[in-house]
Amino acid sequence: MAPAELRYDGQTVVVTGAGGGLGREYAIFFGSRGANVVVNDLGGSFKGEGGGSAAADKVVQEIRSAGGKAVPNYDSVENGDAIIKTAIDNFGRIDVLINNAGILRDVSFRNMKQQDWDLIYKVHVKGAYKCAHAAWPYFRKQKYGRLISTASAAGLFGSFGQTNYSAAKLALVGFTETLAKEGHKYNILCNVIAPIAASRMTETVMPPDVLEKLRPEWIVPLVAVLTHKSSDETGSIYEAGGGHIAKLRWERSKGALFKQDDSFTPGAVAAKWKEIVDFSDPEHPQGPANSMELLEAAAQLPPSPK
Ligand code: NAD
């Protein structure tokens, strides 16, 4: 099915941090494709200071004037229960949750203050947890849910001055991968995206000609496909930006096996170092069981009961 035909009629979509940037694009898209939209935004600065209702209200107005259905919510994602309650009170259900709200407190690790660390954790990790946890019982009961959380290249690869943000963003990968496993039998699909797009977050670090090629609306098609009822993708990581979309996965070198006896010494490890870091014949593990199977196959663990 072509992306232009994807619709969400009768579904309720909650988008956190939808007062601007990427969240606004998602909200407007879902509003234009038949969904009831909860436009959540605290309305503060990109550093997480201040707040207000204007940002969310403006997006709600945009959706309504285009004929869509939307309501605002001004809570911090730390109060995820209140955000999901807005969906239930107004539309009676929740089908899709986009954990998108975010802030930055960039500072070199040497100069990082406890508050910089804590605030980033609270908005990105605790916020995603609180919203997902409040939506989860509804997803389970109706045997349907679509959850997107927002990571970042900074989390996947590291980025100077962003230890707090990187840690929080990679936390959402583990969060998503576990939720995908727990949600699978209830048709709750959970994925994580690492976008790159022009927004107030990136406008101070990238030149205008680059930003023009990274329009936030170009992240929407990926989110639309992953949250559609026709999708069966779950537990995956995607990078998206500037018209490019790609999937990421873990890669493990074949590695080296050591006998479980006195010969397993640091010297033995050093001698096999090239084998340990050799990616010429890699594997792509998808769960902890894969590591156990490897040891079982090499008779380093007893076979697990079938
Ligand atoms: P943005 O600042 O334009 O949008 C973030 C929105 O979240 C803002 O409207 C803000 O008011 C809202 N928000 C902040 N704290 C909140 C809270 N506690 N509760 C509710 N709302 C809150 O930035 P953006 O670039 O659109 O970022 C969207 C998401 O994408 C963020 O999670 C960000 O970390 C992530 N991201 C963006 C990029 C990029 O290139 N723009 C790259 C990687 C990751």
Short mmCIF file of C-alpha atoms and ligand atoms in Angstrom, two decimals:
data_model
loop_
_atom_site.label_atom_id
_atom_site.label_comp_id
_atom_site.label_asym_id
_atom_site.label_seq_id
_atom_site.Cartn_x
_atom_site.Cartn_y
_atom_site.Cartn_z
CA MET A 1 0.00 0.00 0.00
CA ALA A 2 1.35 3.42 -0.88
CA PRO A 3 2.00 5.62 2.18
CA ALA A 4 -0.43 8.22 0.80
CA GLU A 5 -3.27 5.77 1.41
CA LEU A 6 -2.52 5.00 5.05
CA ARG A 7 -5.38 6.10 7.31
CA TYR A 8 -6.13 5.93 11.03
CA ASP A 9 -9.89 6.52 11.15
CA GLY A 10 -11.44 5.96 14.56
CA GLN A 11 -8.05 5.52 16.23
CA THR A 12 -6.69 7.78 18.95
CA VAL A 13 -3.09 8.90 18.70
CA VAL A 14 -1.20 10.57 21.55
CA VAL A 15 1.84 12.56 20.49
CA THR A 16 3.99 13.93 23.30
CA GLY A 17 5.90 17.14 22.71
CA ALA A 18 3.61 17.90 19.77
CA GLY A 19 3.65 21.68 20.16
CA GLY A 20 6.57 22.07 17.76
CA GLY A 21 9.27 20.33 15.73
CA LEU A 22 8.76 16.66 14.86
CA GLY A 23 5.83 16.14 17.22
CA ARG A 24 3.82 18.87 15.49
CA GLU A 25 4.38 17.16 12.12
CA TYR A 26 3.21 13.80 13.47
CA ALA A 27 0.12 15.35 15.09
CA ILE A 28 -0.90 17.24 11.94
CA PHE A 29 -0.38 14.13 9.83
CA PHE A 30 -2.50 11.87 12.05
CA GLY A 31 -5.15 14.61 12.30
CA SER A 32 -5.32 14.74 8.51
CA ARG A 33 -5.71 10.94 8.23
CA GLY A 34 -8.81 10.46 10.35
CA ALA A 35 -7.29 9.96 13.81
CA ASN A 36 -8.32 11.64 17.05
CA VAL A 37 -5.16 13.36 18.24
CA VAL A 38 -4.01 14.31 21.72
CA VAL A 39 -1.52 17.13 21.26
CA ASN A 40 0.62 17.08 24.39
CA ASP A 41 3.13 19.81 25.07
CA LEU A 42 4.48 21.39 28.21
CA GLY A 43 5.41 24.46 26.19
CA GLY A 44 8.82 25.12 27.75
CA SER A 45 12.20 26.02 26.23
CA PHE A 46 14.39 23.41 24.57
CA LYS A 47 16.38 23.33 27.82
CA GLY A 48 13.26 22.36 29.74
CA GLU A 49 12.59 25.74 31.33
CA GLY A 50 9.18 27.40 31.65
CA GLY A 51 5.91 26.20 30.23
CA GLY A 52 2.56 27.25 28.80
CA SER A 53 -0.44 26.16 26.79
CA ALA A 54 0.16 28.19 23.60
CA ALA A 55 2.28 25.62 21.72
CA ALA A 56 -0.22 22.75 22.08
CA ASP A 57 -3.22 25.03 21.49
CA LYS A 58 -1.79 26.29 18.20
CA VAL A 59 -1.33 22.79 16.81
CA VAL A 60 -4.82 21.75 17.98
CA GLN A 61 -6.23 24.78 16.13
CA GLU A 62 -4.30 23.87 12.98
CA ILE A 63 -5.69 20.33 13.04
CA ARG A 64 -9.25 21.48 13.75
CA SER A 65 -9.23 24.15 11.05
CA ALA A 66 -8.19 21.49 8.54
CA GLY A 67 -11.24 19.44 9.61
CA GLY A 68 -9.45 17.08 12.00
CA LYS A 69 -10.13 16.09 15.61
CA ALA A 70 -7.66 17.11 18.31
CA VAL A 71 -7.47 18.08 21.97
CA PRO A 72 -4.59 19.66 23.86
CA ASN A 73 -2.82 18.42 26.97
CA TYR A 74 -0.25 20.55 28.81
CA ASP A 75 1.15 18.05 31.31
CA SER A 76 4.78 17.10 31.48
CA VAL A 77 5.40 13.59 30.18
CA GLU A 78 6.50 12.83 33.73
CA ASN A 79 2.73 12.80 34.40
CA GLY A 80 1.98 10.29 31.67
CA ASP A 81 -1.20 9.12 33.41
CA ALA A 82 -2.78 12.54 32.94
CA ILE A 83 -1.87 12.58 29.24
CA ILE A 84 -3.39 9.17 28.57
CA LYS A 85 -6.43 10.18 30.66
CA THR A 86 -6.97 13.08 28.25
CA ALA A 87 -7.18 10.52 25.42
CA ILE A 88 -9.61 8.28 27.30
CA ASP A 89 -11.78 11.15 28.59
CA ASN A 90 -12.13 12.75 25.17
CA PHE A 91 -12.05 9.84 22.75
CA GLY A 92 -12.61 6.72 24.88
CA ARG A 93 -9.50 4.90 23.64
CA ILE A 94 -5.81 5.02 22.82
CA ASP A 95 -4.29 3.16 19.88
CA VAL A 96 -0.98 4.85 19.16
CA LEU A 97 1.51 6.53 21.47
CA ILE A 98 4.42 8.53 20.10
CA ASN A 99 6.97 9.21 22.83
CA ASN A 100 8.53 12.27 21.24
CA ALA A 101 8.87 15.01 23.89
CA GLY A 102 12.44 15.96 24.58
CA ILE A 103 14.87 18.58 25.80
CA LEU A 104 18.61 19.11 25.72
CA ARG A 105 21.06 20.06 28.49
CA ASP A 106 24.31 19.80 26.54
CA VAL A 107 27.47 20.29 28.56
CA SER A 108 30.84 18.54 28.66
CA PHE A 109 30.92 15.71 31.20
CA ARG A 110 33.46 17.58 33.34
CA ASN A 111 31.03 20.48 33.78
CA MET A 112 27.82 18.48 34.02
CA LYS A 113 25.67 19.27 37.02
CA GLN A 114 23.38 16.80 38.73
CA GLN A 115 20.38 18.81 37.53
CA ASP A 116 21.48 18.46 33.88
CA TRP A 117 21.65 14.71 34.29
CA ASP A 118 18.42 14.34 36.27
CA LEU A 119 16.27 16.55 34.07
CA ILE A 120 17.27 14.73 30.87
CA TYR A 121 16.57 11.38 32.52
CA LYS A 122 13.19 12.58 33.81
CA VAL A 123 11.89 13.91 30.50
CA HIS A 124 13.22 11.25 28.14
CA VAL A 125 13.28 8.04 30.18
CA LYS A 126 10.81 8.54 33.00
CA GLY A 127 8.51 10.45 30.63
CA ALA A 128 8.49 7.63 28.05
CA TYR A 129 7.95 5.08 30.82
CA LYS A 130 5.07 6.98 32.44
CA CYS A 131 3.20 7.50 29.16
CA ALA A 132 3.72 3.92 27.95
CA HIS A 133 2.85 2.47 31.35
CA ALA A 134 -0.42 4.39 31.44
CA ALA A 135 -1.31 3.33 27.87
CA TRP A 136 -0.28 -0.33 28.33
CA PRO A 137 -3.42 -1.66 30.08
CA TYR A 138 -5.60 -0.22 27.29
CA PHE A 139 -3.31 -1.70 24.61
CA ARG A 140 -3.41 -5.12 26.28
CA LYS A 141 -7.15 -5.12 26.85
CA GLN A 142 -7.98 -4.25 23.25
CA LYS A 143 -5.13 -6.43 21.91
CA TYR A 144 -3.85 -3.55 19.84
CA GLY A 145 -1.23 -0.88 20.33
CA ARG A 146 1.48 0.95 18.45
CA LEU A 147 4.31 2.57 20.38
CA ILE A 148 7.12 4.68 18.99
CA SER A 149 9.88 6.02 21.21
CA THR A 150 12.46 8.50 20.06
CA ALA A 151 16.15 7.74 20.42
CA SER A 152 18.97 9.63 18.74
CA ALA A 153 22.22 9.07 16.89
CA ALA A 154 23.78 10.62 20.01
CA GLY A 155 22.56 7.60 21.97
CA LEU A 156 23.52 5.02 19.38
CA PHE A 157 27.00 6.36 18.68
CA GLY A 158 27.84 8.90 21.40
CA SER A 159 28.15 12.64 20.90
CA PHE A 160 30.46 15.18 22.51
CA GLY A 161 28.79 17.13 25.32
CA GLN A 162 25.76 14.83 25.50
CA THR A 163 26.48 12.09 28.05
CA ASN A 164 23.13 12.73 29.75
CA TYR A 165 21.16 12.78 26.50
CA SER A 166 23.07 9.82 24.99
CA ALA A 167 22.45 7.66 28.06
CA ALA A 168 18.76 8.54 28.11
CA LYS A 169 18.30 7.96 24.39
CA LEU A 170 19.97 4.55 24.38
CA ALA A 171 17.89 3.61 27.43
CA LEU A 172 14.85 3.94 25.16
CA VAL A 173 16.29 1.29 22.84
CA GLY A 174 16.41 -1.29 25.65
CA PHE A 175 13.01 -0.10 26.85
CA THR A 176 11.53 -0.61 23.39
CA GLU A 177 13.15 -3.97 22.73
CA THR A 178 11.77 -5.40 25.97
CA LEU A 179 8.32 -3.90 25.46
CA ALA A 180 8.28 -5.40 21.96
CA LYS A 181 8.80 -8.83 23.51
CA GLU A 182 6.20 -8.30 26.25
CA GLY A 183 3.67 -6.76 23.87
CA HIS A 184 3.97 -9.17 20.96
CA LYS A 185 1.19 -11.58 21.89
CA TYR A 186 -1.19 -8.65 22.42
CA ASN A 187 -0.44 -7.14 18.99
CA ILE A 188 1.36 -4.24 20.66
CA LEU A 189 4.19 -3.27 18.33
CA CYS A 190 7.02 -1.14 19.71
CA ASN A 191 9.79 0.50 17.69
CA VAL A 192 12.37 3.18 18.23
CA ILE A 193 13.49 5.86 15.79
CA ALA A 194 16.61 7.99 15.68
CA PRO A 195 15.57 11.01 13.61
CA ILE A 196 17.62 13.83 12.22
CA ALA A 197 15.65 16.94 11.34
CA ALA A 198 15.55 20.70 11.48
CA SER A 199 13.98 21.94 14.70
CA ARG A 200 14.79 24.40 17.46
CA MET A 201 16.97 21.61 18.88
CA THR A 202 19.21 21.45 15.81
CA GLU A 203 18.97 25.02 14.47
CA THR A 204 21.76 26.24 16.76
CA VAL A 205 24.20 23.53 15.66
CA MET A 206 23.58 23.20 11.89
CA PRO A 207 23.78 25.78 9.08
CA PRO A 208 20.55 26.90 7.31
CA ASP A 209 21.37 25.19 3.98
CA VAL A 210 21.75 21.84 5.75
CA LEU A 211 18.62 22.38 7.84
CA GLU A 212 16.61 23.07 4.68
CA LYS A 213 17.47 19.53 3.53
CA LEU A 214 16.38 17.99 6.84
CA ARG A 215 12.73 18.92 6.99
CA PRO A 216 10.89 17.48 10.01
CA GLU A 217 7.96 16.38 7.84
CA TRP A 218 10.28 13.87 6.19
CA ILE A 219 10.32 11.77 9.38
CA VAL A 220 6.54 11.36 9.22
CA PRO A 221 6.32 8.59 6.56
CA LEU A 222 8.39 6.16 8.67
CA VAL A 223 6.33 6.84 11.79
CA ALA A 224 3.14 6.49 9.74
CA VAL A 225 4.13 3.06 8.42
CA LEU A 226 5.33 1.74 11.79
CA THR A 227 2.14 2.83 13.58
CA HIS A 228 -0.30 1.63 10.93
CA LYS A 229 -2.49 -1.40 11.56
CA SER A 230 -0.90 -3.13 8.55
CA SER A 231 2.57 -3.09 10.15
CA ASP A 232 4.11 -6.15 11.76
CA GLU A 233 7.48 -4.59 12.56
CA THR A 234 8.42 -4.62 16.23
CA GLY A 235 11.50 -4.29 18.39
CA SER A 236 13.41 -2.47 15.69
CA ILE A 237 15.61 0.61 15.49
CA TYR A 238 15.40 2.98 12.53
CA GLU A 239 17.39 6.02 11.49
CA ALA A 240 15.55 8.60 9.44
CA GLY A 241 16.39 12.00 8.05
CA GLY A 242 16.56 14.05 4.86
CA GLY A 243 14.70 11.41 2.87
CA HIS A 244 16.79 8.44 3.99
CA ILE A 245 15.39 5.62 6.15
CA ALA A 246 17.42 2.65 7.36
CA LYS A 247 17.13 -0.11 9.92
CA LEU A 248 19.85 -0.80 12.47
CA ARG A 249 20.62 -4.07 14.23
CA TRP A 250 23.20 -5.53 16.54
CA GLU A 251 26.19 -7.24 15.02
CA ARG A 252 28.39 -9.69 16.92
CA SER A 253 31.73 -11.00 15.78
CA LYS A 254 31.99 -14.76 15.64
CA GLY A 255 34.27 -14.39 18.66
CA ALA A 256 36.56 -16.88 20.31
CA LEU A 257 35.73 -19.80 22.58
CA PHE A 258 37.93 -20.68 25.54
CA LYS A 259 38.07 -23.95 27.44
CA GLN A 260 36.48 -23.69 30.89
CA ASP A 261 39.70 -24.64 32.65
CA ASP A 262 43.01 -23.16 33.82
CA SER A 263 44.03 -22.37 30.23
CA PHE A 264 41.43 -19.53 30.17
CA THR A 265 43.86 -16.78 31.15
CA PRO A 266 44.30 -13.12 30.18
CA GLY A 267 47.21 -14.29 28.03
CA ALA A 268 44.92 -16.70 26.16
CA VAL A 269 42.45 -13.86 25.54
CA ALA A 270 45.23 -11.59 24.28
CA ALA A 271 46.42 -14.34 21.94
CA LYS A 272 42.96 -14.67 20.39
CA TRP A 273 42.22 -10.92 20.30
CA LYS A 274 42.12 -10.76 16.48
CA GLU A 275 39.42 -13.46 16.47
CA ILE A 276 37.39 -11.63 19.14
CA VAL A 277 37.22 -8.42 17.11
CA ASP A 278 36.97 -10.02 13.65
CA PHE A 279 33.70 -8.97 12.00
CA SER A 280 34.33 -10.78 8.71
CA ASP A 281 31.75 -13.51 9.50
CA PRO A 282 29.30 -11.78 11.85
CA GLU A 283 26.08 -12.86 13.52
CA HIS A 284 23.03 -10.70 14.25
CA PRO A 285 21.68 -11.74 17.65
CA GLN A 286 18.12 -10.81 18.53
CA GLY A 287 17.90 -11.86 22.15
CA PRO A 288 19.79 -13.19 25.16
CA ALA A 289 18.82 -16.74 24.10
CA ASN A 290 21.08 -16.45 21.07
CA SER A 291 24.13 -16.17 23.33
CA MET A 292 23.04 -19.21 25.35
CA GLU A 293 22.47 -21.24 22.16
CA LEU A 294 26.00 -20.45 21.04
CA LEU A 295 27.40 -21.83 24.29
CA GLU A 296 25.12 -24.87 24.12
CA ALA A 297 26.26 -25.61 20.57
CA ALA A 298 29.85 -25.54 21.75
CA ALA A 299 28.90 -27.81 24.69
CA GLN A 300 29.95 -25.07 27.13
CA LEU A 301 26.42 -25.11 28.63
CA PRO A 302 24.02 -28.03 29.15
CA PRO A 303 21.28 -28.15 26.50
CA SER A 304 18.18 -26.21 27.51
CA PRO A 305 14.94 -28.25 27.89
CA LYS A 306 12.97 -28.23 24.62
P1 NAD B 1 11.60 20.33 19.68
O1 NAD B 1 12.27 21.04 20.81
O2 NAD B 1 11.15 21.13 18.50
O3 NAD B 1 10.34 19.51 20.19
C1 NAD B 1 10.27 18.89 21.45
C2 NAD B 1 8.95 19.25 22.07
O4 NAD B 1 8.83 18.56 23.32
C3 NAD B 1 8.83 20.73 22.39
O5 NAD B 1 7.66 21.26 21.78
C4 NAD B 1 8.78 20.80 23.90
O6 NAD B 1 7.97 21.85 24.43
C5 NAD B 1 8.23 19.44 24.25
N1 NAD B 1 8.58 19.03 25.62
C6 NAD B 1 9.78 19.15 26.23
N2 NAD B 1 9.72 18.67 27.47
C7 NAD B 1 8.46 18.21 27.66
C8 NAD B 1 7.79 17.58 28.74
N3 NAD B 1 8.42 17.34 29.89
N4 NAD B 1 6.51 17.23 28.58
C9 NAD B 1 5.85 17.48 27.42
N5 NAD B 1 6.43 18.09 26.36
C10 NAD B 1 7.72 18.45 26.48
O7 NAD B 1 12.62 19.20 19.22
P2 NAD B 1 12.51 18.06 18.09
O8 NAD B 1 13.77 18.14 17.31
O9 NAD B 1 11.23 18.09 17.38
O10 NAD B 1 12.62 16.75 19.00
C11 NAD B 1 11.63 15.75 19.06
C12 NAD B 1 12.25 14.48 19.60
O11 NAD B 1 13.21 13.98 18.66
C13 NAD B 1 13.01 14.65 20.91
O12 NAD B 1 12.83 13.50 21.72
C14 NAD B 1 14.45 14.73 20.47
O13 NAD B 1 15.34 14.36 21.50
C15 NAD B 1 14.45 13.76 19.31
N6 NAD B 1 15.53 13.93 18.35
C16 NAD B 1 15.53 14.99 17.49
C17 NAD B 1 16.56 15.10 16.58
C18 NAD B 1 16.60 16.21 15.57
O14 NAD B 1 17.49 16.16 14.70
N7 NAD B 1 15.69 17.16 15.60
C19 NAD B 1 17.60 14.16 16.57
C20 NAD B 1 17.56 13.11 17.45
C21 NAD B 1 16.51 12.99 18.33
#
